PDB file of C-alpha atoms in Angstrom:
ATOM      1  CA  ASN R 497      -0.051   0.019  -0.007  1.00 61.00           C
ATOM      2  CA  ALA R 498       1.433   3.353  -1.080  1.00 75.00           C
ATOM      3  CA  GLY R 499      -0.807   5.335   1.239  1.00 94.00           C
ATOM      4  CA  VAL R 500      -0.338   9.033   0.504  1.00 97.00           C
ATOM      5  CA  THR R 501       2.143   9.912  -2.206  1.00 97.00           C
ATOM      6  CA  GLN R 502       3.574  13.427  -2.689  1.00 97.00           C
ATOM      7  CA  THR R 503       5.647  14.716  -5.517  1.00 97.00           C
ATOM      8  CA  PRO R 504       8.211  16.230  -5.819  1.00 97.00           C
ATOM      9  CA  LYS R 505      10.087  15.508  -2.562  1.00 96.00           C
ATOM     10  CA  PHE R 506      12.397  18.518  -2.981  1.00 97.00           C
ATOM     11  CA  GLN R 507      11.995  21.769  -4.988  1.00 97.00           C
ATOM     12  CA  VAL R 508      13.894  25.077  -5.345  1.00 97.00           C
ATOM     13  CA  LEU R 509      12.033  27.915  -6.946  1.00 97.00           C
ATOM     14  CA  LYS R 510      12.962  31.573  -7.806  1.00 97.00           C
ATOM     15  CA  THR R 511      10.690  34.267  -6.511  1.00 98.00           C
ATOM     16  CA  GLY R 512       7.745  34.712  -8.900  1.00 97.00           C
ATOM     17  CA  GLN R 513       7.871  31.225 -10.381  1.00 97.00           C
ATOM     18  CA  SER R 514       4.909  28.957 -10.231  1.00 97.00           C
ATOM     19  CA  MET R 515       4.627  25.255  -9.518  1.00 97.00           C
ATOM     20  CA  THR R 516       2.076  22.548  -8.502  1.00 98.00           C
ATOM     21  CA  LEU R 517       2.576  20.113  -5.724  1.00 98.00           C
ATOM     22  CA  GLN R 518       0.961  16.814  -6.414  1.00 97.00           C
ATOM     23  CA  CYS R 519      -0.805  14.459  -3.959  1.00 98.00           C
ATOM     24  CA  ALA R 520      -2.475  11.138  -4.432  1.00 97.00           C
ATOM     25  CA  GLN R 521      -3.944   8.599  -1.983  1.00 97.00           C
ATOM     26  CA  ASP R 522      -4.964   4.995  -2.686  1.00 96.00           C
ATOM     27  CA  MET R 523      -7.021   4.383   0.463  1.00 94.00           C
ATOM     28  CA  ASN R 524     -10.434   5.562  -0.963  1.00 93.00           C
ATOM     29  CA  HIS R 525     -10.435   8.358   1.526  1.00 93.00           C
ATOM     30  CA  ASN R 526     -13.033  11.100   1.193  1.00 91.00           C
ATOM     31  CA  SER R 527     -11.208  14.067   2.722  1.00 91.00           C
ATOM     32  CA  MET R 528      -7.899  15.449   1.722  1.00 94.00           C
ATOM     33  CA  TYR R 529      -5.699  18.271   3.207  1.00 94.00           C
ATOM     34  CA  TRP R 530      -2.692  20.448   2.594  1.00 97.00           C
ATOM     35  CA  TYR R 531      -0.652  21.596   5.598  1.00 96.00           C
ATOM     36  CA  ARG R 532       2.619  23.605   5.791  1.00 96.00           C
ATOM     37  CA  GLN R 533       5.150  23.025   8.582  1.00 95.00           C
ATOM     38  CA  ASP R 534       7.456  25.794   9.684  1.00 93.00           C
ATOM     39  CA  PRO R 535       9.921  25.663  12.603  1.00 85.00           C
ATOM     40  CA  GLY R 536       8.251  26.670  15.839  1.00 78.00           C
ATOM     41  CA  MET R 537       4.783  26.978  14.143  1.00 80.00           C
ATOM     42  CA  GLY R 538       3.624  23.361  14.014  1.00 85.00           C
ATOM     43  CA  LEU R 539       1.357  22.276  11.169  1.00 91.00           C
ATOM     44  CA  ARG R 540      -1.028  24.874   9.672  1.00 92.00           C
ATOM     45  CA  LEU R 541      -3.897  24.103   7.394  1.00 92.00           C
ATOM     46  CA  ILE R 542      -3.750  25.661   3.995  1.00 95.00           C
ATOM     47  CA  TYR R 543      -6.735  24.186   2.124  1.00 95.00           C
ATOM     48  CA  TYR R 544      -8.852  21.115   2.451  1.00 93.00           C
ATOM     49  CA  SER R 545     -11.341  19.109   0.470  1.00 93.00           C
ATOM     50  CA  ALA R 546     -13.990  17.450   2.603  1.00 88.00           C
ATOM     51  CA  SER R 547     -15.226  15.383  -0.405  1.00 88.00           C
ATOM     52  CA  GLU R 548     -14.732  15.049  -4.102  1.00 88.00           C
ATOM     53  CA  GLY R 549     -15.814  18.290  -5.807  1.00 88.00           C
ATOM     54  CA  THR R 550     -15.452  20.541  -2.839  1.00 92.00           C
ATOM     55  CA  THR R 551     -12.527  22.755  -1.552  1.00 94.00           C
ATOM     56  CA  ASP R 552     -12.302  25.175   1.328  1.00 92.00           C
ATOM     57  CA  LYS R 553      -9.809  27.600   2.825  1.00 93.00           C
ATOM     58  CA  GLY R 554      -7.879  26.730   5.897  1.00 90.00           C
ATOM     59  CA  GLU R 555      -5.937  28.825   8.264  1.00 89.00           C
ATOM     60  CA  VAL R 556      -3.328  30.145   5.849  1.00 94.00           C
ATOM     61  CA  PRO R 557      -4.669  30.071   2.264  1.00 96.00           C
ATOM     62  CA  ASN R 558      -3.227  33.304   0.829  1.00 96.00           C
ATOM     63  CA  GLY R 559      -0.898  32.739  -2.102  1.00 96.00           C
ATOM     64  CA  TYR R 560      -2.164  29.158  -2.768  1.00 98.00           C
ATOM     65  CA  ASN R 561      -4.852  27.518  -4.895  1.00 97.00           C
ATOM     66  CA  VAL R 562      -5.972  23.826  -4.882  1.00 97.00           C
ATOM     67  CA  SER R 563      -7.764  21.499  -7.199  1.00 97.00           C
ATOM     68  CA  ARG R 564      -9.415  18.193  -6.178  1.00 96.00           C
ATOM     69  CA  LEU R 565      -8.982  16.429  -9.510  1.00 89.00           C
ATOM     70  CA  ASN R 566     -10.808  13.321  -8.548  1.00 95.00           C
ATOM     71  CA  LYS R 567     -11.262  11.286  -5.347  1.00 95.00           C
ATOM     72  CA  ARG R 568      -7.586  10.223  -5.308  1.00 96.00           C
ATOM     73  CA  GLU R 569      -5.766  13.457  -6.220  1.00 97.00           C
ATOM     74  CA  PHE R 570      -5.575  16.872  -4.545  1.00 97.00           C
ATOM     75  CA  SER R 571      -3.011  19.318  -5.911  1.00 98.00           C
ATOM     76  CA  LEU R 572      -1.648  22.579  -4.365  1.00 98.00           C
ATOM     77  CA  ARG R 573      -0.560  25.384  -6.715  1.00 98.00           C
ATOM     78  CA  LEU R 574       1.705  28.369  -6.022  1.00 97.00           C
ATOM     79  CA  GLU R 575       1.027  30.925  -8.692  1.00 94.00           C
ATOM     80  CA  SER R 576       3.775  33.338  -7.886  1.00 97.00           C
ATOM     81  CA  ALA R 577       6.148  31.869  -5.268  1.00 97.00           C
ATOM     82  CA  ALA R 578       7.425  34.117  -2.500  1.00 97.00           C
ATOM     83  CA  PRO R 579      10.274  33.512   0.025  1.00 97.00           C
ATOM     84  CA  SER R 580       7.692  33.377   2.823  1.00 96.00           C
ATOM     85  CA  GLN R 581       6.347  30.196   1.159  1.00 97.00           C
ATOM     86  CA  THR R 582       9.642  28.314   1.927  1.00 97.00           C
ATOM     87  CA  SER R 583       8.352  25.491   4.036  1.00 97.00           C
ATOM     88  CA  VAL R 584       7.690  21.724   4.188  1.00 97.00           C
ATOM     89  CA  TYR R 585       4.297  20.887   2.728  1.00 98.00           C
ATOM     90  CA  PHE R 586       2.363  17.898   3.809  1.00 97.00           C
ATOM     91  CA  CYS R 587      -0.680  16.341   2.141  1.00 97.00           C
ATOM     92  CA  ALA R 588      -2.946  14.230   4.290  1.00 95.00           C
ATOM     93  CA  SER R 589      -6.161  12.246   3.887  1.00 94.00           C
ATOM     94  CA  CYS R 590      -8.863  10.518   6.008  1.00 90.00           C
ATOM     95  CA  PHE R 591     -12.002   8.633   5.410  1.00 85.00           C
ATOM     96  CA  ASP R 592     -14.102  10.946   7.512  1.00 76.00           C
ATOM     97  CA  ARG R 593     -13.426  14.325   9.102  1.00 68.00           C
ATOM     98  CA  GLY R 594     -12.400  13.987  12.728  1.00 69.00           C
ATOM     99  CA  GLN R 595     -10.602  10.716  12.142  1.00 75.00           C
ATOM    100  CA  GLY R 596      -6.830  10.287  12.157  1.00 82.00           C
ATOM    101  CA  TYR R 597      -5.065  11.462   9.032  1.00 89.00           C
ATOM    102  CA  THR R 598      -2.564   9.559   6.990  1.00 93.00           C
ATOM    103  CA  PHE R 599       0.230  11.904   5.958  1.00 95.00           C
ATOM    104  CA  GLY R 600       2.459  11.878   2.927  1.00 96.00           C
ATOM    105  CA  SER R 601       6.253  12.139   3.457  1.00 95.00           C
ATOM    106  CA  GLY R 602       6.330  15.914   2.558  1.00 96.00           C
ATOM    107  CA  THR R 603       7.660  18.342  -0.111  1.00 97.00           C
ATOM    108  CA  ARG R 604      10.486  20.513   0.919  1.00 97.00           C
ATOM    109  CA  LEU R 605      10.166  23.817  -0.901  1.00 97.00           C
ATOM    110  CA  THR R 606      12.738  26.604  -0.925  1.00 97.00           C
ATOM    111  CA  VAL R 607      11.938  29.959  -2.625  1.00 97.00           C
ATOM    112  CA  VAL R 608      15.015  32.041  -3.316  1.00 97.00           C
TER     113      VAL R 608
ATOM    114  CA  GLY D 117      -9.087  30.192  15.611  1.00 58.00           C
ATOM    115  CA  GLN D 118      -8.560  27.339  18.025  1.00 67.00           C
ATOM    116  CA  GLN D 119      -5.173  26.998  19.579  1.00 79.00           C
ATOM    117  CA  LEU D 120      -3.455  24.090  21.352  1.00 89.00           C
ATOM    118  CA  ASN D 121      -0.837  24.584  23.996  1.00 94.00           C
ATOM    119  CA  GLN D 122       1.483  21.740  23.967  1.00 96.00           C
ATOM    120  CA  SER D 123       4.153  21.243  26.669  1.00 96.00           C
ATOM    121  CA  PRO D 124       6.873  20.760  27.262  1.00 96.00           C
ATOM    122  CA  GLN D 125       8.517  22.160  24.097  1.00 94.00           C
ATOM    123  CA  SER D 126      11.400  19.703  24.479  1.00 95.00           C
ATOM    124  CA  MET D 127      12.465  16.947  26.736  1.00 95.00           C
ATOM    125  CA  PHE D 128      15.976  15.558  27.444  1.00 95.00           C
ATOM    126  CA  ILE D 129      15.688  12.179  29.266  1.00 92.00           C
ATOM    127  CA  GLN D 130      17.680   9.097  29.921  1.00 95.00           C
ATOM    128  CA  GLU D 131      16.867   5.803  28.231  1.00 94.00           C
ATOM    129  CA  GLY D 132      14.496   3.781  30.387  1.00 95.00           C
ATOM    130  CA  GLU D 133      12.789   6.796  31.896  1.00 96.00           C
ATOM    131  CA  ASP D 134       8.975   7.449  31.545  1.00 96.00           C
ATOM    132  CA  VAL D 135       7.823  10.430  29.568  1.00 96.00           C
ATOM    133  CA  SER D 136       4.722  12.571  29.978  1.00 97.00           C
ATOM    134  CA  MET D 137       3.477  15.473  27.666  1.00 97.00           C
ATOM    135  CA  ASN D 138       0.198  17.217  27.477  1.00 97.00           C
ATOM    136  CA  CYS D 139      -1.939  19.479  25.456  1.00 97.00           C
ATOM    137  CA  THR D 140      -4.524  22.100  26.611  1.00 96.00           C
ATOM    138  CA  SER D 141      -7.003  24.214  24.792  1.00 94.00           C
ATOM    139  CA  SER D 142      -9.362  26.973  25.541  1.00 91.00           C
ATOM    140  CA  SER D 143     -11.944  25.209  23.241  1.00 89.00           C
ATOM    141  CA  ILE D 144     -13.476  21.881  23.469  1.00 91.00           C
ATOM    142  CA  PHE D 145     -12.722  19.147  20.927  1.00 91.00           C
ATOM    143  CA  ASN D 146     -14.581  15.941  19.912  1.00 90.00           C
ATOM    144  CA  THR D 147     -11.479  14.081  18.924  1.00 91.00           C
ATOM    145  CA  TRP D 148      -7.878  14.115  20.284  1.00 94.00           C
ATOM    146  CA  LEU D 149      -5.081  12.571  18.371  1.00 94.00           C
ATOM    147  CA  TRP D 150      -1.368  11.971  19.054  1.00 96.00           C
ATOM    148  CA  TYR D 151       1.189  11.795  16.233  1.00 96.00           C
ATOM    149  CA  LYS D 152       4.947  11.199  16.073  1.00 97.00           C
ATOM    150  CA  GLN D 153       7.200  12.700  13.347  1.00 96.00           C
ATOM    151  CA  ASP D 154      10.606  11.277  12.474  1.00 94.00           C
ATOM    152  CA  PRO D 155      13.171  13.541  10.694  1.00 89.00           C
ATOM    153  CA  GLY D 156      12.385  13.908   7.036  1.00 89.00           C
ATOM    154  CA  GLU D 157       9.069  12.117   7.340  1.00 92.00           C
ATOM    155  CA  GLY D 158       5.346  12.971   7.809  1.00 94.00           C
ATOM    156  CA  PRO D 159       3.589  12.528  11.096  1.00 95.00           C
ATOM    157  CA  VAL D 160       2.354   9.081  11.894  1.00 95.00           C
ATOM    158  CA  LEU D 161      -0.721   8.429  13.983  1.00 94.00           C
ATOM    159  CA  LEU D 162       0.005   6.862  17.349  1.00 96.00           C
ATOM    160  CA  ILE D 163      -3.383   7.013  19.308  1.00 95.00           C
ATOM    161  CA  ALA D 164      -6.770   8.358  18.600  1.00 93.00           C
ATOM    162  CA  LEU D 165      -9.303   9.285  21.294  1.00 94.00           C
ATOM    163  CA  TYR D 166     -12.982   9.895  20.534  1.00 91.00           C
ATOM    164  CA  LYS D 167     -14.739  10.133  23.868  1.00 93.00           C
ATOM    165  CA  ALA D 168     -14.229  12.359  26.864  1.00 94.00           C
ATOM    166  CA  GLY D 169     -12.553  10.458  29.661  1.00 95.00           C
ATOM    167  CA  GLU D 170     -11.289   7.747  27.309  1.00 94.00           C
ATOM    168  CA  LEU D 171      -7.920   6.107  28.203  1.00 96.00           C
ATOM    169  CA  THR D 172      -6.250   4.162  25.416  1.00 95.00           C
ATOM    170  CA  SER D 173      -2.925   2.315  25.214  1.00 95.00           C
ATOM    171  CA  ASN D 174      -0.740   1.325  22.288  1.00 94.00           C
ATOM    172  CA  GLY D 175       2.110  -0.727  23.544  1.00 96.00           C
ATOM    173  CA  ARG D 176       4.241   1.472  25.815  1.00 97.00           C
ATOM    174  CA  LEU D 177       2.103   4.471  24.966  1.00 97.00           C
ATOM    175  CA  THR D 178      -0.925   5.669  26.919  1.00 98.00           C
ATOM    176  CA  ALA D 179      -3.128   8.586  26.116  1.00 97.00           C
ATOM    177  CA  GLN D 180      -6.219  10.114  27.740  1.00 97.00           C
ATOM    178  CA  PHE D 181      -9.017  12.399  26.531  1.00 96.00           C
ATOM    179  CA  GLY D 182      -9.624  14.902  29.305  1.00 95.00           C
ATOM    180  CA  ILE D 183     -13.054  14.858  30.931  1.00 95.00           C
ATOM    181  CA  THR D 184     -13.502  18.550  30.110  1.00 94.00           C
ATOM    182  CA  ARG D 185     -12.672  17.867  26.424  1.00 93.00           C
ATOM    183  CA  LYS D 186     -10.122  20.681  26.602  1.00 94.00           C
ATOM    184  CA  ASP D 187      -6.979  18.674  27.281  1.00 96.00           C
ATOM    185  CA  SER D 188      -5.107  15.420  26.671  1.00 97.00           C
ATOM    186  CA  PHE D 189      -1.915  13.812  27.715  1.00 97.00           C
ATOM    187  CA  LEU D 190       0.478  11.157  26.274  1.00 98.00           C
ATOM    188  CA  ASN D 191       2.708   8.982  28.466  1.00 98.00           C
ATOM    189  CA  ILE D 192       5.610   6.774  27.161  1.00 97.00           C
ATOM    190  CA  SER D 193       6.870   4.209  29.546  1.00 97.00           C
ATOM    191  CA  ALA D 194      10.406   2.866  29.654  1.00 96.00           C
ATOM    192  CA  SER D 195      11.736   5.023  26.786  1.00 95.00           C
ATOM    193  CA  ILE D 196      14.035   3.554  24.123  1.00 94.00           C
ATOM    194  CA  PRO D 197      16.176   5.240  21.550  1.00 93.00           C
ATOM    195  CA  SER D 198      13.683   4.843  18.734  1.00 94.00           C
ATOM    196  CA  ASP D 199      11.208   6.982  20.671  1.00 95.00           C
ATOM    197  CA  VAL D 200      13.297   9.999  19.657  1.00 95.00           C
ATOM    198  CA  GLY D 201      11.306  12.404  17.563  1.00 95.00           C
ATOM    199  CA  ILE D 202       8.646  15.171  17.592  1.00 95.00           C
ATOM    200  CA  TYR D 203       5.367  14.393  19.160  1.00 97.00           C
ATOM    201  CA  PHE D 204       2.217  16.334  18.155  1.00 96.00           C
ATOM    202  CA  CYS D 205      -1.153  16.519  19.673  1.00 96.00           C
ATOM    203  CA  ALA D 206      -4.071  17.340  17.427  1.00 93.00           C
ATOM    204  CA  GLY D 207      -7.714  18.182  18.146  1.00 91.00           C
ATOM    205  CA  HIS D 208     -10.806  18.150  15.927  1.00 87.00           C
ATOM    206  CA  ILE D 209     -14.355  19.547  16.248  1.00 80.00           C
ATOM    207  CA  TYR D 210     -16.986  19.823  13.559  1.00 72.00           C
ATOM    208  CA  SER D 211     -17.594  23.411  12.953  1.00 63.00           C
ATOM    209  CA  GLY D 212     -20.551  24.956  11.056  1.00 54.00           C
ATOM    210  CA  GLY D 213     -18.874  27.648   8.996  1.00 48.00           C
ATOM    211  CA  GLY D 214     -15.280  27.778  10.020  1.00 48.00           C
ATOM    212  CA  ALA D 215     -12.317  25.961   8.500  1.00 52.00           C
ATOM    213  CA  ASP D 216     -12.397  22.234   9.074  1.00 67.00           C
ATOM    214  CA  GLY D 217      -9.393  20.079   9.746  1.00 77.00           C
ATOM    215  CA  LEU D 218      -7.258  19.163  12.590  1.00 85.00           C
ATOM    216  CA  THR D 219      -5.678  21.790  14.852  1.00 89.00           C
ATOM    217  CA  PHE D 220      -2.123  20.878  15.848  1.00 91.00           C
ATOM    218  CA  GLY D 221      -0.026  21.670  18.839  1.00 93.00           C
ATOM    219  CA  LYS D 222       3.490  22.979  18.122  1.00 93.00           C
ATOM    220  CA  GLY D 223       5.166  19.728  19.199  1.00 94.00           C
ATOM    221  CA  THR D 224       7.269  18.168  21.901  1.00 96.00           C
ATOM    222  CA  HIS D 225      10.745  17.307  20.832  1.00 95.00           C
ATOM    223  CA  LEU D 226      11.893  14.185  22.637  1.00 96.00           C
ATOM    224  CA  ILE D 227      15.624  13.599  22.941  1.00 95.00           C
ATOM    225  CA  ILE D 228      16.950  10.519  24.646  1.00 89.00           C
ATOM    226  CA  GLN D 229      20.447  10.328  26.156  1.00 83.00           C
ATOM    227  CA  PRO D 230      21.896   6.764  26.213  1.00 75.00           C
TER     228      PRO D 230
END
């Protein structure tokens, strides 16, 4: 079982460049989430998708967009990267809200 | 938004010692979860608690859902080197119009000295 797969694992961007972080899960989970993790800040919710066809903002959505492509895939897009978006990004999924999430192994993004 | 206060921020202990960490909130939660994160990896679920007062064990780990629904603790007995990592508490409550998703504490960094 792959669980939650994130690509790429590492990325360096120049300020103003765009990119899409990919996430796929093979557990037939309904809900998917994007978090960012910064030193001393813990994990903060960027966007989530409670079910296929829906997306909603989390705590820190500015500068990001998401797409729930189908039940398996949930992508995060940075349209114009900024140094403040340097972080580790985690995708997670669960069958039902309030249950334990399964996390991917993260994408380490540096914006220079 | 909801905030979780997790303590201690870091712990330096000897191998074989017991460990205790906790999370408190000003808001109630319906679910409390405890995760462990190893370097370079995503968090992994250790214990899930769904009922106030619930006490649940997973091997050497024991966690409790506080009766007020505003706190939870995690105990690790007889620590071993592989227990090193960052432990996160997380809480969830269904909200009508606000952002959904787990709220995470800032983590307890566990360091074990041989």
